[in-house]
PDB file of C-alpha atoms in Angstrom:
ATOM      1  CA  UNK Y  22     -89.514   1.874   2.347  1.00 63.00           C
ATOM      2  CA  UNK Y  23     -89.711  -1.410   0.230  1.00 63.00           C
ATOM      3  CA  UNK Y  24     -86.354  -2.780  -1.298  1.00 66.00           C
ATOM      4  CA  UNK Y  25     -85.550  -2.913  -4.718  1.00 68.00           C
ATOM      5  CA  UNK Y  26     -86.581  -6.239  -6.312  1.00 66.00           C
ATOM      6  CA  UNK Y  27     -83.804  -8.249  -7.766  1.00 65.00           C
ATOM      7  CA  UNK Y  28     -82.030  -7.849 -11.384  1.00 58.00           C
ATOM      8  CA  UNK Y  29     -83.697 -10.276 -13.864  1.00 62.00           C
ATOM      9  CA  UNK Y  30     -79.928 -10.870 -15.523  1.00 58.00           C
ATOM     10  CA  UNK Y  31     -76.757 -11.290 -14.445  1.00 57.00           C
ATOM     11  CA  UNK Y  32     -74.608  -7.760 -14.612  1.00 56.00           C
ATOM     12  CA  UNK Y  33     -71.999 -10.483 -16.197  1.00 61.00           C
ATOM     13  CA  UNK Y  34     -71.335 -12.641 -18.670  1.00 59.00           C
ATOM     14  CA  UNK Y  35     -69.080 -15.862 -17.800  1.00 59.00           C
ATOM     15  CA  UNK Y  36     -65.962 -15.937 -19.535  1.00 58.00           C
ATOM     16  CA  UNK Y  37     -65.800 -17.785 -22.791  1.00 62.00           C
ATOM     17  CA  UNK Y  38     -63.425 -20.553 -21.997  1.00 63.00           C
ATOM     18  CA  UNK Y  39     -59.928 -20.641 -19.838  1.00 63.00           C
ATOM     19  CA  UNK Y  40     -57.297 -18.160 -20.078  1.00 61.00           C
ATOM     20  CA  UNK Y  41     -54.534 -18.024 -21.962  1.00 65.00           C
ATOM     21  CA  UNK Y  42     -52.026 -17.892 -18.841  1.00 66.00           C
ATOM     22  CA  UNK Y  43     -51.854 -20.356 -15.692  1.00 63.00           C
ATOM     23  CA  UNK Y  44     -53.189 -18.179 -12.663  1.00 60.00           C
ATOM     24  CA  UNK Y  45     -49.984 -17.666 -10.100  1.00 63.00           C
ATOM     25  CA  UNK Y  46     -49.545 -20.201  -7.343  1.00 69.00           C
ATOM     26  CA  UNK Y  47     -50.533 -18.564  -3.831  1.00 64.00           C
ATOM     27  CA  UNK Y  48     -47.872 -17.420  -1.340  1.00 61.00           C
ATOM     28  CA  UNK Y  49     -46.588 -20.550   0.682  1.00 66.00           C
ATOM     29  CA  UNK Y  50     -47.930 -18.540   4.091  1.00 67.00           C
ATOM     30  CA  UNK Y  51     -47.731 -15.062   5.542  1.00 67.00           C
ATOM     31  CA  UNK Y  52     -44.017 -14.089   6.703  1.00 64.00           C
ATOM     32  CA  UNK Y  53     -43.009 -14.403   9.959  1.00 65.00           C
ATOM     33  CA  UNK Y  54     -43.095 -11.500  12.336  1.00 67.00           C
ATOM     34  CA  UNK Y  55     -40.225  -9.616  12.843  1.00 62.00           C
ATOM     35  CA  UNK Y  56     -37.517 -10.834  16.200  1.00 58.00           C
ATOM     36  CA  UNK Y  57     -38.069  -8.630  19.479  1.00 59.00           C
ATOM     37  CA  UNK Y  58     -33.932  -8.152  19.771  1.00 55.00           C
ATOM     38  CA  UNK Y  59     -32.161  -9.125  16.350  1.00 53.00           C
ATOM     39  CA  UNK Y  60     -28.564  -8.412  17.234  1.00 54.00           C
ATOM     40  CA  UNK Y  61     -26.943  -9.469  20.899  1.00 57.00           C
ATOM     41  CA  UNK Y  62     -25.686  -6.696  22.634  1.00 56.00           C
ATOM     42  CA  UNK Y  63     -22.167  -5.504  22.665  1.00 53.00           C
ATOM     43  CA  UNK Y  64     -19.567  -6.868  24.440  1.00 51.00           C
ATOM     44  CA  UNK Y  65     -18.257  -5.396  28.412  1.00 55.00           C
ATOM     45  CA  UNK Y  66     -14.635  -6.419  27.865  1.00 51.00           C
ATOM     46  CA  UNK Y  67     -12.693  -5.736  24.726  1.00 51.00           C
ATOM     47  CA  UNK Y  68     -12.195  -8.544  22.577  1.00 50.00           C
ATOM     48  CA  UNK Y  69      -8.274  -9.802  22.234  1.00 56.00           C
ATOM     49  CA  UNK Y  70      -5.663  -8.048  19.831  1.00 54.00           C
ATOM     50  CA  UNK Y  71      -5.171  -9.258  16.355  1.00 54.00           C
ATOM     51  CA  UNK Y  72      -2.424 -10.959  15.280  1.00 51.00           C
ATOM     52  CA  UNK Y  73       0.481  -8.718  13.971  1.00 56.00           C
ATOM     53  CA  UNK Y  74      -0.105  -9.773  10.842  1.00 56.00           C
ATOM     54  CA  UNK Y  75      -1.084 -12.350   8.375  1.00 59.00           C
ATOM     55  CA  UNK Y  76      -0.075 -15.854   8.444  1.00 54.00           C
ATOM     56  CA  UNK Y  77       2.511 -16.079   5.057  1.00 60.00           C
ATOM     57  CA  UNK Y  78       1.155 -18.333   2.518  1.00 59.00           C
ATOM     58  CA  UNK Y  79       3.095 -21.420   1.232  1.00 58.00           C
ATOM     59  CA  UNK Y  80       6.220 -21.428  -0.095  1.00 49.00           C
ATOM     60  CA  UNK Y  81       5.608 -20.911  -4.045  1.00 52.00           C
ATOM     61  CA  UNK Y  82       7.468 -23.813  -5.835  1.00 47.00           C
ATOM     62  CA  UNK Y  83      10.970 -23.236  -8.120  1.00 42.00           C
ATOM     63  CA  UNK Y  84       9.841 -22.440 -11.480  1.00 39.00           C
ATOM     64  CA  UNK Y  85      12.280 -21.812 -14.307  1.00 38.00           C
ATOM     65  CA  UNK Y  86      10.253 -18.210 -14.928  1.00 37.00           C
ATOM     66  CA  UNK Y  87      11.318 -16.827 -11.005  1.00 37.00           C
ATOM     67  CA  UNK Y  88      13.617 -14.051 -12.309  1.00 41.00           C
ATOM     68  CA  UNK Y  89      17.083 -13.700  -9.995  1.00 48.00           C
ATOM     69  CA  UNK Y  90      17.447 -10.385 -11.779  1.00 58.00           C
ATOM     70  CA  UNK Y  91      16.866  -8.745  -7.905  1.00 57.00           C
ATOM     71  CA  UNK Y  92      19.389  -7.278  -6.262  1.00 67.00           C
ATOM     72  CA  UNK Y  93      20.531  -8.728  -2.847  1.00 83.00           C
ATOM     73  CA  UNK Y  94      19.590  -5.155  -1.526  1.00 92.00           C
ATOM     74  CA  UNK Y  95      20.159  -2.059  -3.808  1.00 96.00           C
ATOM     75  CA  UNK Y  96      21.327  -1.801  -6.930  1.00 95.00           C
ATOM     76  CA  UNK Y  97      22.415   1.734  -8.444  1.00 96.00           C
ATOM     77  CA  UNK Y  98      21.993   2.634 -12.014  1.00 95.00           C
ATOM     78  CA  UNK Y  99      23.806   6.070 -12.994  1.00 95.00           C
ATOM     79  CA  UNK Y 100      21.743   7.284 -15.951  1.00 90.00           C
ATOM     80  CA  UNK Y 101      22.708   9.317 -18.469  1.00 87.00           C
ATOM     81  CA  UNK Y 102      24.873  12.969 -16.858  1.00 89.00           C
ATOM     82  CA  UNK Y 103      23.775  11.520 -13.371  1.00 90.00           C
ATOM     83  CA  UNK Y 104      20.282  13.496 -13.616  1.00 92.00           C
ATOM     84  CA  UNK Y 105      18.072  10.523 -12.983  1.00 96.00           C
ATOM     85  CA  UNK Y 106      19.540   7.569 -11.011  1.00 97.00           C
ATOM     86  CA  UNK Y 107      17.212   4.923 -10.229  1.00 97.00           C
ATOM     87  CA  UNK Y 108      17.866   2.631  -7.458  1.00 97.00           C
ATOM     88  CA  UNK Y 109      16.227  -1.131  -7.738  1.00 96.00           C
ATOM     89  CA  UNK Y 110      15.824  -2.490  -4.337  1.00 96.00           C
ATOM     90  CA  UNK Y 111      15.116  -6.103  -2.700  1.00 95.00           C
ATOM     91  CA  UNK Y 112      13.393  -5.632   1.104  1.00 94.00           C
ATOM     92  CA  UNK Y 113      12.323  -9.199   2.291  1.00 93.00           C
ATOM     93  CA  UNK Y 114      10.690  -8.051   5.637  1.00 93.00           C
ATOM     94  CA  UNK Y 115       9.712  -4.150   4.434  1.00 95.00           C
ATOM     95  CA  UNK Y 116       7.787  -1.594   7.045  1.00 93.00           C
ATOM     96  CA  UNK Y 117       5.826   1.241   5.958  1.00 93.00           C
ATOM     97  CA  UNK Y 118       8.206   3.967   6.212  1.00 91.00           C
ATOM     98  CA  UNK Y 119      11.224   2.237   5.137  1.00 94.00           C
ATOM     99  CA  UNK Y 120      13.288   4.731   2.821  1.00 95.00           C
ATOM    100  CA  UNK Y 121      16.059   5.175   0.579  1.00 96.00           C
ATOM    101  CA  UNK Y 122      19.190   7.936   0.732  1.00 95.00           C
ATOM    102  CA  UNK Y 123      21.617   8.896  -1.576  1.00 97.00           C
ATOM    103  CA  UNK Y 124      24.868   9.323   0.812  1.00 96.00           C
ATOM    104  CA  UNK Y 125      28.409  10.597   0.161  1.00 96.00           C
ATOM    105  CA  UNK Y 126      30.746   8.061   0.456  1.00 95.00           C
ATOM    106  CA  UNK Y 127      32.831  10.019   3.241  1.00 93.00           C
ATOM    107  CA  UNK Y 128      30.091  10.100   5.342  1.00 91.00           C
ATOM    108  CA  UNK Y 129      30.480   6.780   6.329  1.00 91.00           C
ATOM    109  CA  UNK Y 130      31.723   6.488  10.159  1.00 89.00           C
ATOM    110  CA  UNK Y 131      34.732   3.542  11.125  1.00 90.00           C
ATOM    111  CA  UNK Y 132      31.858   1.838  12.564  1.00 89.00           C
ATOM    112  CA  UNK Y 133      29.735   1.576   8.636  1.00 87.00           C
ATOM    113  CA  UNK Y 134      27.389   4.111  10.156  1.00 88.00           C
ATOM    114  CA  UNK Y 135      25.946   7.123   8.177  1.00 89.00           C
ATOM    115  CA  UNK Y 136      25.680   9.775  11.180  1.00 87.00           C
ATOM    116  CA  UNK Y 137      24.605  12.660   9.002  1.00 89.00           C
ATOM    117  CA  UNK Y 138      21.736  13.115   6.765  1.00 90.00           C
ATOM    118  CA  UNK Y 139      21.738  11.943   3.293  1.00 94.00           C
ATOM    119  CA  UNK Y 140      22.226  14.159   0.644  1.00 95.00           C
ATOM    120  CA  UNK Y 141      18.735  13.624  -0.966  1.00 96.00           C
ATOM    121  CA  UNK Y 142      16.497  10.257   0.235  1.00 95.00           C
ATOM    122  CA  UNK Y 143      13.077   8.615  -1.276  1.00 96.00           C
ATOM    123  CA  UNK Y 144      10.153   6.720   0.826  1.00 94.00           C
ATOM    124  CA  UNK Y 145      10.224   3.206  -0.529  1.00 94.00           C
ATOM    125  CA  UNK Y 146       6.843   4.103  -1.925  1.00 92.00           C
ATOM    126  CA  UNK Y 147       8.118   7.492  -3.462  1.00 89.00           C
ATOM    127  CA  UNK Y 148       5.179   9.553  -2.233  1.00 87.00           C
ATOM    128  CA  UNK Y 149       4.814   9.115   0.899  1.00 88.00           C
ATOM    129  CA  UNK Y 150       4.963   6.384   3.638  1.00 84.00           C
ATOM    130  CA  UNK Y 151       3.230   3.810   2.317  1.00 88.00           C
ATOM    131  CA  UNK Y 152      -0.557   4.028   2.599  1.00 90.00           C
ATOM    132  CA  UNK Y 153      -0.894   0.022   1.884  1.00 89.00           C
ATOM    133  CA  UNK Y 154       1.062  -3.163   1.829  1.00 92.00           C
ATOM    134  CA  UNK Y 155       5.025  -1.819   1.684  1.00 94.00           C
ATOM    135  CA  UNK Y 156       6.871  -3.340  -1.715  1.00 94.00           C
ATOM    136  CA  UNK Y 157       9.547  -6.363  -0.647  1.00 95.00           C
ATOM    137  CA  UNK Y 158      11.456  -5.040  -4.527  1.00 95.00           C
ATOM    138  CA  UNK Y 159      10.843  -2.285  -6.654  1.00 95.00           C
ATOM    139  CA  UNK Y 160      12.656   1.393  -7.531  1.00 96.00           C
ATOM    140  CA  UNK Y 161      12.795   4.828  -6.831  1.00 97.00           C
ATOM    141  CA  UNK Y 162      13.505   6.787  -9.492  1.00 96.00           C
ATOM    142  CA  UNK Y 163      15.752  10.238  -8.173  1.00 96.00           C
ATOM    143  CA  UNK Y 164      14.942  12.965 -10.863  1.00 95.00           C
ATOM    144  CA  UNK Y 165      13.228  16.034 -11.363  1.00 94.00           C
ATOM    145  CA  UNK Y 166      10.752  16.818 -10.283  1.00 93.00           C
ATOM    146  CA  UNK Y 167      11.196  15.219  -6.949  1.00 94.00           C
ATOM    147  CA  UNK Y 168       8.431  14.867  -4.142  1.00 93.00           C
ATOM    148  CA  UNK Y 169       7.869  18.255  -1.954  1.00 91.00           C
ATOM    149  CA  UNK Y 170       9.410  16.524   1.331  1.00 90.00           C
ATOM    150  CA  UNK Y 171      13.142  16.632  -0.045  1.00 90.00           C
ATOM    151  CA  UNK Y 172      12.671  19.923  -0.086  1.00 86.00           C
ATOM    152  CA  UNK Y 173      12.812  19.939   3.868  1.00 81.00           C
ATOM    153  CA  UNK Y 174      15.759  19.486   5.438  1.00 76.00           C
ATOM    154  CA  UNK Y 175      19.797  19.805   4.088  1.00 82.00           C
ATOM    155  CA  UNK Y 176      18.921  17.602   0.859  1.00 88.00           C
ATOM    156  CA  UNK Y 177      20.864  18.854  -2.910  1.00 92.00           C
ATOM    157  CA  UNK Y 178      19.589  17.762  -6.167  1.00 94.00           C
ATOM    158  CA  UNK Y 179      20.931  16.885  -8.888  1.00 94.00           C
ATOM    159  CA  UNK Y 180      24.090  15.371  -7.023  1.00 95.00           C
ATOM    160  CA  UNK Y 181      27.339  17.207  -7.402  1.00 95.00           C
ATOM    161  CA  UNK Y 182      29.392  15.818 -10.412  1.00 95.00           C
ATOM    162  CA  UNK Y 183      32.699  13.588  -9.942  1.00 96.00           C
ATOM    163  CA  UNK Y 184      31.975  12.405  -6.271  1.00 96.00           C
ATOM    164  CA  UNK Y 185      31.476   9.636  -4.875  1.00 97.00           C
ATOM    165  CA  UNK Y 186      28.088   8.287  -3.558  1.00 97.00           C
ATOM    166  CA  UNK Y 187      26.400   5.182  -2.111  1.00 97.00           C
ATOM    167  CA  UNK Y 188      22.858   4.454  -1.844  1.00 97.00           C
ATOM    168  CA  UNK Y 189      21.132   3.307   1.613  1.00 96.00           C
ATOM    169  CA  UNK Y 190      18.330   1.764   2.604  1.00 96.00           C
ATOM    170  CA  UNK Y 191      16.942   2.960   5.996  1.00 94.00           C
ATOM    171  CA  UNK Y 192      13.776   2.116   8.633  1.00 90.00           C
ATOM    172  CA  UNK Y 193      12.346   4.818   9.754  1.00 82.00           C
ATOM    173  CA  UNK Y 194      12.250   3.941  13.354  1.00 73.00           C
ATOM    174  CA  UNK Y 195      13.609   4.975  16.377  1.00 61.00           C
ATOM    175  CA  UNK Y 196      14.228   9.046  16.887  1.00 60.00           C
ATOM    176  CA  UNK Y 197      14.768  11.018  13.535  1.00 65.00           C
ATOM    177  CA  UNK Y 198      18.492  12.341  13.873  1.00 72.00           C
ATOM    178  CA  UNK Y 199      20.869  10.236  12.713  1.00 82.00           C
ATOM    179  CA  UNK Y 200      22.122   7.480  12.380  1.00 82.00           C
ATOM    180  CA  UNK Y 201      19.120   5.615  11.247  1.00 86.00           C
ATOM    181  CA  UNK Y 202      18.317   2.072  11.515  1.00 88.00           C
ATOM    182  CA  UNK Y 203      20.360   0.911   8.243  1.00 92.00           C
ATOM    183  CA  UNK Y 204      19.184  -2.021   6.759  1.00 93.00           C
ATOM    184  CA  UNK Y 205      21.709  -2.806   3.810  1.00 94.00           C
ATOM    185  CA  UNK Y 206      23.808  -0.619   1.464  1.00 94.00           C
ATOM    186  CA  UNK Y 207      24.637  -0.835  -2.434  1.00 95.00           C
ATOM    187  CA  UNK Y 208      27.734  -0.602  -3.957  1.00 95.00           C
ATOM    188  CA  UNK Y 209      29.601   2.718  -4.309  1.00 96.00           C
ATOM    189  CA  UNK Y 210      29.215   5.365  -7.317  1.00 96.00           C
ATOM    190  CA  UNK Y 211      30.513   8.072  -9.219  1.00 96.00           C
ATOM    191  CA  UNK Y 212      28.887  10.788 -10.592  1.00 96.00           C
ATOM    192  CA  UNK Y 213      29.219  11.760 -14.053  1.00 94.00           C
TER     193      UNK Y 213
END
């Protein structure tokens, strides 16, 4: 069979003049190909321990805003007929499940330890041990309603009326009867 002879005109007409918008500047080159092994394999022997913690920062300098409102440990504040009593505490080295109990004042041993339970106690972080970084001040607020766990264990709430009670803060280290690892006590109270 014979081919087609050849169009007379072009299918197209040029274009009128340039355009309106600069055409886009090539790709620099095609991307490399991908690495064989990307990562290095894991290591045989385990790598060393962290350090216990982090490295303190500097020294902040004396400012006339520090506040020495902060207790040198605890600090008791009776409010009201003794059904909230909030106890503002200073803890310069804190641990996670460092707590606060409410004591009676006779429970105190010739040696300063408490070698019973207290009457009611708070975690440092009020719910629980603490999840995150453990507060070095703060308060725990004892009042109804109080967290589930004082309801385990010989704890009474509100405090009797007209005794005499001292707060305590305790680590929770160490086996769980007591005494507990005291680390500082506030000053003595009386109920309303």
């Amino acid at each position: 069979d014979p081919t087609r002879p050849p169009t007379r005109t072009p299918t197209r007409s040029p274009t009128p003049g340039p355009t309106d918008d600069p055409t886009p500047e090539p790709t620099p080159g095609p991307t490399p190909d991908p690495t064989v092994d990307p990562t290095r394999p894991p290591t045989r022997s385990p790598t060393r321990s962290p350090t216990p913690g982090p490295t303190p920062g500097p020294t902040p300098l004396p400012s006339a805003s520090v506040s020495t409102d902060l207790p040198d440990c605890l600090e008791t504040c009776v409010c009201g007929s003794g059904d909230r009593i909030e106890v503002f505490f200073n803890n310069p080295e804190p641990r996670p499940d460092d707590w606060i109990g409410i004591y009676e004042c006779d429970d105190r041993s010739e040696d300063g330890e408490y070698r019973t339970h207290p009457t009611i106690w708070l975690w440092n972080c009020y719910d629980a041990v603490c999840e995150d970084e453990p507060p070095t001040a703060g308060s725990v607020v004892f009042e109804e309603p109080l967290p589930f766990y004082t309801e385990l264990g010989p704890h009474t709430w509100p405090l009797p009326a007209n005794e005499c009670f001292v707060a305590v803060m305790n680590r929770n280290e160490g086996s769980s009867p007591p005494p507990y690892d005291k680390i500082c006590e506030g000053e003595e109270f009386i109920t309303p």
